[in-house]
Amino acid sequence: MNDLTIALRHDAGKHLYEQIYLHIKQEIREGKFLQGERLPSVRSLAEFLQVSRSTVELAYGQLLSEGYIEARPYRGHFVCQAEGLFNLGEEKDVREIWRETEKKEKRGIVYDFSPNTIDMSAFPYATWKKITKNILVDANSDIFISGSPKGDYALRETIAHYLHNSRGVNCLPEQIIVGAGNDYLLMLLEKILGRHVKIAMENPTYRRAYRIFDSFAYRICSIAMDDSGMSARGLYESGADVAYVMPSHQYPTGIVMPIGRRMELLKWAGEGEGRYLIEDDYDSEFRFKGKPVPSLQASDRAGKVIYIGTFSKSIAPAIRIGYMVLPLPLLQIHEERCSFYSNTVSRIDQRILNEFIGKGHFERHLNRMRKIYREKHDLLLNGLKGMEKNFVISGADAGLHILLQDRSGRKEWELTKAAADAGVRVYGLSEFCVGEIAPQWKADTVIMGYASLEKEQIAEGLRRLRDVWGAG
Amino acid sequence: MNDLTIALRHDAGKHLYEQIYLHIKQEIREGKFLQGERLPSVRSLAEFLQVSRSTVELAYGQLLSEGYIEARPYRGHFVCQAEGLFNLGEEKDVREIWRETEKKEKRGIVYDFSPNTIDMSAFPYATWKKITKNILVDANSDIFISGSPKGDYALRETIAHYLHNSRGVNCLPEQIIVGAGNDYLLMLLEKILGRHVKIAMENPTYRRAYRIFDSFAYRICSIAMDDSGMSARGLYESGADVAYVMPSHQYPTGIVMPIGRRMELLKWAGEGEGRYLIEDDYDSEFRFKGKPVPSLQASDRAGKVIYIGTFSKSIAPAIRIGYMVLPLPLLQIHEERCSFYSNTVSRIDQRILNEFIGKGHFERHLNRMRKIYREKHDLLLNGLKGMEKNFVISGADAGLHILLQDRSGRKEWELTKAAADAGVRVYGLSEFCVGEIAPQWKADTVIMGYASLEKEQIAEGLRRLRDVWGAG
C-alpha cells in the first residue's frame, strides 16, 4: 500500500476524492502501477486514508470513467493498459480522434450510442457557404473591426426574437451576451456571480458543467431528484446560492420539470438577494411529442433566471457560439465588472449566424433535423419494445438520448460490458453522477444516444443488444 | 459634500480609488450630479475621506479618461454632460460607433490620431474569401465537429513554425493554446496561475490588461521604468509573483528592452518557483528600422516565459484569434485544471487562418502592411521635424504610434485641448498610467497613432497641430 500514501489536504481547493483520483492517475501515468495490477479495495483504502468509503468510490469512479482502471465483478479494480495514455498536453486533434476510433475498433466497438453527438449529415453546407460568400464582400469590411463586447446588436436582436418565439424567453437584446460556447459563458458568469458561490446541481447532471464549476473552486452540492426534477426541499436545505438546472429536459435523465416545481424553485430564488437559477436549455429544440415546454425564464418575474443556450447541438459543435440572457441586476454587475472583456466570437461568424437565423434557414434546418431525429428516435423505441419486460425506458419524446433501467437488478457494468463484448457501446448512468450516489456497481441504468448513428446502425446495434441482454 | 459620503471598505476586493471612482460614476449616472457641477478638490475630498491625495487623483483620472468629468485648468473638475452616458448595457455596436463618430464630429474632431486602430484598407479580402470558399466544402465536414481544447494541431504547428522563424520563440505545438483573443487567454491564464497572484506591470502600460488583472482581484503593483524598461530593482522590491511586460516594443512608451535587462528579469523569474514573466508581444510585426528584436521567450532557458500574441493587429481585430505559449510546468497545470475547457475559436476560422499563414498570404500581407505603415510613419516623422525644438519624439521606428514630450513643460491637457480645438485628437500619456504617477495635469507627453489615417489626413492633421502647438 506504500504507493498510496497520499498527503490529503482538507484545506486544499480540491475535494478529497479528487486528490485521491489525481494521485492514482499520476502513479498510473508514471508507470508506478503496472497494467493489470489490482488496486486496494475501497474499504481498505478508505480505512488507510481515514476517509469515507464513498470518497474512495468517487475517486475510483472517476478513474473508471476515464479508462485508467477497470472494475471486475467480485474481484475489484484493476489498472488498465497505461501505454499511450500520457501524451504531452493530451492532444485531441484529428489524429487523436483517429487513434481513438482505431482503439475503439480494436476493442471491437462498432455501434457507439453516444449521447453526446449530433448528426451533421444533413447540415446545409451549401447555404452556410453561400451566406459566408455574400458576407465576405468589401462593403462589409466593418465586420473585421472590433465589435461590441456583448456581441453584435443585430445578432442579439435576432436571438432575442428567436428565444421569445420558440422558448417564451422574455428579454431585451441588451440582456444577451454572445460568447464562444458554454464553457466561456460560465467563466464569464463566474466573474459576475463572484467566487464565493455555493452551487446546487442536479444529480446525475452534465459533468462538463460540474468540472467547470469545480475548477472555479465553487462549493458544489448535488441535490437529489424526484420525478419532477431537483428537490425543492433539498435545495432549501443545501444552503446553496445558485442552482444549475435543466428544467426542459434534464441531462441525462430526461425529466421535464413541471410548473409546480418550477414555481418552487423560483420562490426559493426570490427569497434571497444573491440567489439565482442557471437554466441550461441545451437541447430544447428537439421535442417529438406533446407541445413545447417553455423555458423556466418565461415564468420568472423577479429577474432570478440566467438563461444559457448554445448552437452546438442545433447547428454544429465547432461553430462555438452560445449566448446567455442576464437578468437586470446581473446585467448591471456585468457592465461594471466585465463590459470591457472583448467578445470572443468573430464578427464574421456572428453575421453569418444572424443571416442563417434571420433568413429562416435555421428554422428550416431545425425542422429537417427534427424529422431525421424523430425517425431515429422512433426506430430505437420500436426496437426496444421487445425489451420492455427487462427495462424501464425513460427520457424519450425529447432530446437525443434515452435511458434504460434494468428491471431485474442487473448493474450498469454488467450491461455495458455485455454490450461492449458484442461491439456496442452504451453509457452507464454513473458516468453522469457527481457527489455521493450511484457508483457504477450500484447503478442499474444505461444511456443510449442515437443522433449520429445511421438508421441501419441503430437497427443492427439493437439486434446485438437483444442478443446479449435478452429480449424479455 | 454630502453626496460623497462613500463607505470605503479597506478589506474589499476593490482598491480604494476604484471604490471612489465607482461611487462618483454611479452618482453621475443617476443624475445626482448635474452637468457642469464642480467636484470637490482633490485635497478636500482626500481629507474628508481620510485617504491619500493620490488615491483621489487616481479616481478622478479614471473618471476623466472615461469622459464622466473634465478638468479645467486652475478651476478643478467638472461633471460632463451625463445625457446618453448611461445606456442599458452600454451598447457598443455599429450604431454606437456611428453615434460616437457623430459626437466626435460635433465636437469638431476630424483627425483622430488613435494609437489603437489599424489600417484595414489593404486587407486581402478576396484571398480570405477564396480560402473560406475552398474550406467550406462537404469533404471538410469534420471542421464542424468539436476539436481539440487547445486548438487544431495543424494550426498550432503553423503558429509554432511562424513564431520560431519570426520571433525566435522555441516551442512545440503542444505548448500552444489557441484562444478567442487576449482577454480570454488571460482569463485562462488566471485558472493556471491561480488567484493569489501579485502581478507587476510597467507604468504606463496597456490599460486593458490592467483592467482585466484588476477584475481577477490580482494584487497589482506598477513598476517604474527607465530607458531599458521595467526596473529590475523595482521588480525585486515589489514582492510580485508574475510580471507582465512588453519587451519588444513597450506600450505605449515604445521602449525596447535591451538584452541585459531581459537577463535580469529572467534571473528574477528563475529565483522563485512560482515566478513567471508574461510577454505580450502585441505588435512585433511592425518594425521599420534596425533588425528585428527577438522575443524574450527566445532567451528563456528555464521555462519562465508565458508568451502571448494575437492576430488582432496583424490581420484584423474582429477575427478573435490569439495564442499563448506555455512553459512546460504550466502546461502540466493547464492539462490538469483546464484541458476540458472547450476551445473558443471556430474550427472553420482556425482552418482559414492556418491556410492564410501556411500558404504564404500572411507573410505577403505583413510585407504590404509594413510598407504602408512605414510610409505613414515616415510622413508623420518628417512632418514633425519642424517641431523638434518643442518636442522630444520617441517610440518611433516600430509599432504604430509615437510619443511627443513637450520641452517647454506644457502639460498634456494643454496640448490635447489645443489640438481638439483645431479638430485633431491626440492622446495624453496619463490615459495609459496605472497606480500613483502621472495624472494628466502633471504629464507633459502626448501619443499619436497613425495606422488608420490616410496620408492626406496625417498631413493636414500635422499642419493644424503646427498651427496650435507652435512650429518651434
XYZ file of C-alpha atoms in Angstrom, chain B residues 10 32 34 50 54 87 93 131 175 197 208 220 268 274 280 296 302 306 315 333 352 383 406 416 437 451:
26
model
C -10.377 48.634 3.155
C -27.242 63.208 -8.626
C -25.629 67.986 -12.561
C -9.204 60.142 5.049
C -3.052 60.250 -4.973
C -27.454 53.190 -21.945
C -22.332 48.155 -31.707
C -9.721 30.348 -48.733
C 2.750 24.215 -25.800
C -1.109 36.364 -7.714
C -6.955 46.826 -20.907
C -1.288 44.766 -8.990
C 14.426 37.268 -11.165
C 6.083 30.457 -8.807
C 2.771 40.351 -24.513
C 12.055 37.439 -24.527
C 14.225 27.856 -17.600
C 4.443 32.857 -20.981
C -4.769 40.612 -39.549
C -1.112 22.554 -14.759
C -8.862 29.546 -42.653
C 6.142 66.428 -40.624
C 6.879 68.901 -24.581
C -4.756 67.782 -26.171
C 2.130 58.505 -11.191
C -2.300 53.460 -38.576
